[in-house]
Structure formats: C-alpha cells, structure tokens
Short mmCIF file of C-alpha atoms in Angstrom, two decimals:
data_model
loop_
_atom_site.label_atom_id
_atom_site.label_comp_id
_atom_site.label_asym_id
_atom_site.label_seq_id
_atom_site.Cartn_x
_atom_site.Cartn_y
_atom_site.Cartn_z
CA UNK A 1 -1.13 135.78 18.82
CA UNK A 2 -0.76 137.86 22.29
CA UNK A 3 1.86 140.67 22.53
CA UNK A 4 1.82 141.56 25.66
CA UNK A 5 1.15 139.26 29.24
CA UNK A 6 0.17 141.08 32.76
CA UNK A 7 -0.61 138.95 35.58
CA UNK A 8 -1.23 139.77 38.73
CA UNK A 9 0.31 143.15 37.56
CA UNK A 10 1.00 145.52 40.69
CA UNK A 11 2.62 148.93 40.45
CA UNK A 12 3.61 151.59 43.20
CA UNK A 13 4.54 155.41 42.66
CA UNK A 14 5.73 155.82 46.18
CA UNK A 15 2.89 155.35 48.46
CA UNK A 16 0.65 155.03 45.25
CA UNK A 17 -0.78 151.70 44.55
CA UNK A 18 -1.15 152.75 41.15
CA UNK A 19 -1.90 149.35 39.34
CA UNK A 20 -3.88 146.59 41.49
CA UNK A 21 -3.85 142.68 40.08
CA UNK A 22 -4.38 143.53 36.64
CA UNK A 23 -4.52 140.82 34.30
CA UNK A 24 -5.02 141.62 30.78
CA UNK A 25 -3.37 140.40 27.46
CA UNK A 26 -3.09 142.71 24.39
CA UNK A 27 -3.45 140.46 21.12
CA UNK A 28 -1.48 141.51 18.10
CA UNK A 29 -2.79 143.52 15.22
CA UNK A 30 -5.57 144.68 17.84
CA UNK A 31 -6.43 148.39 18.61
CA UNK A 32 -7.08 148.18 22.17
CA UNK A 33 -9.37 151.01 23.62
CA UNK A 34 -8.11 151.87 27.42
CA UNK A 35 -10.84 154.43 29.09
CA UNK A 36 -11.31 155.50 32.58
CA UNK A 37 -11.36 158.80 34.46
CA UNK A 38 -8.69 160.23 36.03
CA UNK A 39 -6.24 158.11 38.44
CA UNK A 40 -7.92 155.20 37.07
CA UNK A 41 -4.21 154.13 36.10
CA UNK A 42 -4.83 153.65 32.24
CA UNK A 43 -1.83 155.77 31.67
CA UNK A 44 0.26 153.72 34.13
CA UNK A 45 -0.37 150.65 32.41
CA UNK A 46 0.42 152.21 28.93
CA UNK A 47 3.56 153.57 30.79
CA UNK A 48 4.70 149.79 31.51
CA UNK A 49 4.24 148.08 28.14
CA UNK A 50 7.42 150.39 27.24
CA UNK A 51 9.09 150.53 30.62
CA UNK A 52 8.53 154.28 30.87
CA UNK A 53 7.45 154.09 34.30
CA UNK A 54 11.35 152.80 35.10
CA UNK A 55 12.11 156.49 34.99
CA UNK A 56 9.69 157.96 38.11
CA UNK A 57 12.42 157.28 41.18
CA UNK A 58 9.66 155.92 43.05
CA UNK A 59 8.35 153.09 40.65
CA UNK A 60 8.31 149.69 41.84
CA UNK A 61 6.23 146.80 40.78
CA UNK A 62 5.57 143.01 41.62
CA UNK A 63 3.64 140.63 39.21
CA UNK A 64 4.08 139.76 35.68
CA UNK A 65 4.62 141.52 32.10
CA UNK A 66 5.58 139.34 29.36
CA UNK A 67 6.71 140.94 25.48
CA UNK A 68 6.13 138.40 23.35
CA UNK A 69 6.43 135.86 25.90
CA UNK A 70 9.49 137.45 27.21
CA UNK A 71 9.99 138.73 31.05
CA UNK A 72 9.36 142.99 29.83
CA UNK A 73 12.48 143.62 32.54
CA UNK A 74 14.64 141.15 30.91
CA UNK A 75 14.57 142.84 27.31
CA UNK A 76 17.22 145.60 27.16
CA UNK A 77 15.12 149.05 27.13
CA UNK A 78 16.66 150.59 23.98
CA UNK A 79 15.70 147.99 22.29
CA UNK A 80 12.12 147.24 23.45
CA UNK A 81 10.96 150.98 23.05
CA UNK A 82 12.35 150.49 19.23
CA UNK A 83 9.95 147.57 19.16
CA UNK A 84 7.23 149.57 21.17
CA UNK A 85 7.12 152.97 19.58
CA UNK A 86 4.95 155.88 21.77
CA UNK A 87 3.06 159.15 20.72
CA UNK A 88 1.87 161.09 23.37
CA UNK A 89 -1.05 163.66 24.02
CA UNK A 90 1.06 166.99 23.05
CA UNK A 91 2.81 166.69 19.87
CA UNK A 92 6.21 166.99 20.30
CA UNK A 93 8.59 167.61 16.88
CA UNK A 94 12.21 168.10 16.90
CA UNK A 95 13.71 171.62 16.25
CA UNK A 96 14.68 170.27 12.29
CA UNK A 97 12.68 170.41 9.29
CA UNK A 98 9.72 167.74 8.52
CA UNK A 99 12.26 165.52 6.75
CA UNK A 100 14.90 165.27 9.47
CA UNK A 101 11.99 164.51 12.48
CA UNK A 102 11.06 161.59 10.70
CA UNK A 103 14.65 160.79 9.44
CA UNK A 104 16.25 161.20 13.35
CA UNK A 105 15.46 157.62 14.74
CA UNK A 106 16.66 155.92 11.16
CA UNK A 107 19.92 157.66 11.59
CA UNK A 108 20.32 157.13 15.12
CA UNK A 109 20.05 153.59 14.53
CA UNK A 110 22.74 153.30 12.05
CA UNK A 111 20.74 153.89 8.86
CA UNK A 112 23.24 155.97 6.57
CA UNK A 113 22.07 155.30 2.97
CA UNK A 114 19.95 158.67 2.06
CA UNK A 115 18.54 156.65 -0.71
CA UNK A 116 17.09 154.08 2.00
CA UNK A 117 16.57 157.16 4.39
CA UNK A 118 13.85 159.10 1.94
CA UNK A 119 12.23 155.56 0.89
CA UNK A 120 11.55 155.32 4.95
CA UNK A 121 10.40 158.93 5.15
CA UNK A 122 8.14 159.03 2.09
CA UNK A 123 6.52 155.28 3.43
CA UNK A 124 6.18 156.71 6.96
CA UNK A 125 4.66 160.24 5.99
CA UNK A 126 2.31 158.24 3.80
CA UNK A 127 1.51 155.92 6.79
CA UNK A 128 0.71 158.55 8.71
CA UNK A 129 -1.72 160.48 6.46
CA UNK A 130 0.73 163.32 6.08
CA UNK A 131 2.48 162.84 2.88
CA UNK A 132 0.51 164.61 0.58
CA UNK A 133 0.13 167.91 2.68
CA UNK A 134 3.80 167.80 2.87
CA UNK A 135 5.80 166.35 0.35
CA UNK A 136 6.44 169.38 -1.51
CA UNK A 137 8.05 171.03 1.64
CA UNK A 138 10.17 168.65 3.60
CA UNK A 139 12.79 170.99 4.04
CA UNK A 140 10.24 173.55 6.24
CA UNK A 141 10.70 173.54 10.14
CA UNK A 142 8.34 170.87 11.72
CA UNK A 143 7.45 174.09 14.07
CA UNK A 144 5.38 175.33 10.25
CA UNK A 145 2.39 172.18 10.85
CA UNK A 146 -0.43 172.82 12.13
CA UNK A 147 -1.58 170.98 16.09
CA UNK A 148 -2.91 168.28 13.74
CA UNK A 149 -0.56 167.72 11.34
CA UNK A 150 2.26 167.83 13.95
CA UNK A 151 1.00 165.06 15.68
CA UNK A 152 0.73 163.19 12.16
CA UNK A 153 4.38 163.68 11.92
CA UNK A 154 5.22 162.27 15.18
CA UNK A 155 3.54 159.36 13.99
CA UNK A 156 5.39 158.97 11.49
CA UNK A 157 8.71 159.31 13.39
CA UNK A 158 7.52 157.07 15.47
CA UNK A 159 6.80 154.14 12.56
CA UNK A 160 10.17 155.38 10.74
CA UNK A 161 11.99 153.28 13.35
CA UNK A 162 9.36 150.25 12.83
CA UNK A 163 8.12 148.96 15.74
CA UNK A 164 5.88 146.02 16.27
CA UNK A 165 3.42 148.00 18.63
CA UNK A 166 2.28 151.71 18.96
CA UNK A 167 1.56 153.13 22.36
CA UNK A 168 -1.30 156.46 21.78
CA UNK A 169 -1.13 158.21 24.92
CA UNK A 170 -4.35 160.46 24.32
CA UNK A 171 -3.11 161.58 21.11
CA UNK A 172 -6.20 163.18 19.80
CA UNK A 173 -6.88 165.58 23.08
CA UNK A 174 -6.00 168.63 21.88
CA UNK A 175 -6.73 168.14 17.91
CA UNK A 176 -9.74 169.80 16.40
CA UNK A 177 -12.19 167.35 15.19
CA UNK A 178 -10.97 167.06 11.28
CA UNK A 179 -7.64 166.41 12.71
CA UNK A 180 -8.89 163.69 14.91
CA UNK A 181 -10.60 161.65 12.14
CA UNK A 182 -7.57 161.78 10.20
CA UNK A 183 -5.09 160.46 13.29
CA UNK A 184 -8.24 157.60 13.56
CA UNK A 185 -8.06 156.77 10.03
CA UNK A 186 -4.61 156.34 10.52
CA UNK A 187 -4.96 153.92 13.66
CA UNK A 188 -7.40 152.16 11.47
CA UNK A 189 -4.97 151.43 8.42
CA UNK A 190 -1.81 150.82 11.05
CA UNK A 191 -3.41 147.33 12.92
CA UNK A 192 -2.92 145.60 9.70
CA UNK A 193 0.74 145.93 10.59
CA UNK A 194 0.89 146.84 14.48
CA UNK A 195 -0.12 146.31 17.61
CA UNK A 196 -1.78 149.18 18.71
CA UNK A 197 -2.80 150.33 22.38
CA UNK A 198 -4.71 153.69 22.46
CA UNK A 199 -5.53 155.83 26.03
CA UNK A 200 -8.58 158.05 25.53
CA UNK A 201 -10.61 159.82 27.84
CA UNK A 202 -13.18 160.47 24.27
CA UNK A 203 -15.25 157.12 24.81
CA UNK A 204 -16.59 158.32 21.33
CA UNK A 205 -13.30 157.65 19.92
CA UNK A 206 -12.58 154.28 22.00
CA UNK A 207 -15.64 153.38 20.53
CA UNK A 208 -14.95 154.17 17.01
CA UNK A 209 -11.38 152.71 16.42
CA UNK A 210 -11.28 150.20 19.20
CA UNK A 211 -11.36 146.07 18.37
CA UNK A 212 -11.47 145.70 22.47
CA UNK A 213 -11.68 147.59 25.20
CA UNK A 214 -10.48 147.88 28.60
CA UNK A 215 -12.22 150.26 31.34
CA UNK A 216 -10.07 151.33 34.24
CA UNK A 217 -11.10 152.31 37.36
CA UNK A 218 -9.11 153.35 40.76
CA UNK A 219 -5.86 151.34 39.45
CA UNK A 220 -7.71 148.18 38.37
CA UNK A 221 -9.28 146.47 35.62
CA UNK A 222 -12.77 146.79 36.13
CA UNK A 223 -13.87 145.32 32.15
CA UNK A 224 -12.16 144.05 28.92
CA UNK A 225 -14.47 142.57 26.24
CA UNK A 226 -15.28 143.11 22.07
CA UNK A 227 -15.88 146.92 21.81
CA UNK A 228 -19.15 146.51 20.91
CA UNK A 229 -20.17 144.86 24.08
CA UNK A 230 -18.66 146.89 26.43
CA UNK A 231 -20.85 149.98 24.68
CA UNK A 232 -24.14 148.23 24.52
CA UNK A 233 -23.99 145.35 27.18
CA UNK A 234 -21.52 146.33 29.67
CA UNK A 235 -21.33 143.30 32.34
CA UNK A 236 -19.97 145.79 35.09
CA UNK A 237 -22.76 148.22 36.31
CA UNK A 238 -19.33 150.86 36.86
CA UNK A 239 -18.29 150.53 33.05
CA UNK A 240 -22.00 151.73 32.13
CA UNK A 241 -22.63 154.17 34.83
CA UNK A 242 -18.18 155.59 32.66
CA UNK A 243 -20.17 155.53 29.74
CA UNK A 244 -23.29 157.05 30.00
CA UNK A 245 -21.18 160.00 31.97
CA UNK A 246 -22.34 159.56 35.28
CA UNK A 247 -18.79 160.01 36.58
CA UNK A 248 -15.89 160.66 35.59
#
C-alpha cells in the first residue's frame, strides 16, 4: 500500500527552485531513509508531506502529492498533520509537566475522559521508550529530561494524537549516542504501526533503521532503492561518491 504520491513534484521558495520533478512514493509501514547534504531539499520534501511548507510566504509548487490517493491540498490541514504527526531536530516540550506534553494534543482534540487520557499517555510513553524512566514522575516539568529523553517525549506527544505517518526531521542530531539508539529502537518498533519518513544527515543511521532510501541532491531525486543497495551497489556514481564522504 503507498501513502504518499509525488509526481513531477516542483517547489519554489521565492526564486528557489527548491524541489525539481521529483517522483517518489512512500509505501506504508516503511521507514524511509532521506540523505543528502545541505540544500539538497530533503527537508523540503519532508516539509510537504505535512503541508508545512504552506507557511514560508514565498512557497509555491506545481506537480502532484497524493495522501492516500487524495490531492495533499485538498485535505483540510488540521486534519492531515493529525494524520501526519512531525518531530523535529531540537526537542521541543511544552512548559507543563511530562504528563500534560503528552496529554495536550488528546485534549485539544476533544478527549475529556482522564481515565482514557492516562491509558493514551502510559501507551504513548511506552511507545516511545520513555515510560519506565518516567512513570514514577509525571507530574515533573518536561524542562527536568535530559536532550535525549526530551526528544522521547515529543515522540510520544506526537503518537498520543495517533497519526498514520511520522515525519523525523533529523531527530537524532544533537542526541549523544545512547540516546540515539534508543530514538532508533523506537523507529524500529513504530513501522509495525506507521508510516515513517526519517531526514538524516548520519548515513550510519539511514543505514541502520532505513527499509529504503532516497538520496537527494541539489533539489532532486538523484536514487531511491532497498537500503541495502543503495549502501553497497549504488546505481548513481553521486549517491556513492554521498556515501563514501567525498562531499557533502
């Protein structure tokens, strides 16, 4: 089953051609891998698959973007980036206490049974590998976690709302390595439930959690095949010279 459609995908940031003809389809219960330097527009095509983009005044796009076989501008926004959750590079948690982050997005979509509420917090802390460090201190200002565990618990925010696909923007970058595996082992467990599309500039870590990936380079698709492949047999000559570290 495919989640998400782009053909002939073109995006513009002013002056910026940002995205040129991509075509790509995300399949569900994937981890796709997106890696390229910087500029390469991996981030801008993460950015559409939620409609972030929308917000930058000088956006514009031409081409296609299908949700589930739906038109992505045709699908009201609120309720596509409930079905298409995001956690970006810097961990960001509410001012409120570990309970209330991950309780904010059940309540603000109507959820007001707090029996239902802490079933959906303890299920989405234990999703996100975070449960057990925490449990005994819910009530504790998010601001108390650690980098790692911070970024855990946006995670689990993010899955409290249950969305059909996760967006990682680079959510690793500024984790220390114990941290990372744990965020990975999370990824791992998730695509048994979600769709998951992951932007990394470690090409260790695309490699590690990734079913497929996708190399960007100067806004266009240069290479999408198994994983596997593209780290061993690249077919493009620029996806090996990426890999091996020759730029970039």
């Amino acid at each position: 089953m495919v989640k998400f459609t782009a053909r002939n995908l073109n995006i513009w940031f002013g002056q910026i051609h940002a995205l040129k003809n991509v075509n790509i389809e995300v399949e569900a219960n994937e981890i796709l891998s997106v890696i390229g330097p910087s500029n390469s527009g991996k981030t801008s095509f993460l950015r559409m698959l939620n409609r972030l983009n929308d917000l930058n005044p000088g956006f514009k796009m031409n081409g296609e973007l299908e949700f589930d076989k739906e038109e992505i501008r045709k699908i009201d926004v609120e309720i596509l980036r409930k079905r298409v959750g995001m956690v970006f590079a810097l961990p960001l948690p509410l001012p409120l206490s570990i309970l209330e982050n991950v309780a904010y997005g059940v309540r603000m979509h109507g959820e007001k049974d707090r029996n239902r509420i802490s079933e959906i917090v303890e299920r989405s802390l234990k999703q996100a590998y975070l449960w057990d460090e925490v449990k005994d201190r819910l009530n504790v200002s998010a601001f108390k976690l650690s980098g790692g565990q911070q970024q855990r618990l946006c995670i689990a925010r993010t899955l409290a709302v249950e969305p059909e696909v996760i967006l990682f923007d680079e959510p690793c970058s500024g984790l220390d390595p114990i941290s990372t595996a744990k965020v990975e082992e999370a990824m791992l467990k998730l695509k048994k439930d979600y769709t998951i599309v992951l932007v990394t500039n470690n090409v260790k870590q695309a490699a590690r959690v990734g079913d497929r990936t996708a190399f960007f380079l100067s806004g266009e698709l240069v290479e999408l095949d198994r994983t596997e492949k593209i780290f061993t047999a690249p077919s493009d000559t620029r996806t090996d010279g990426y890999i091996r570290g020759k730029f970039g």
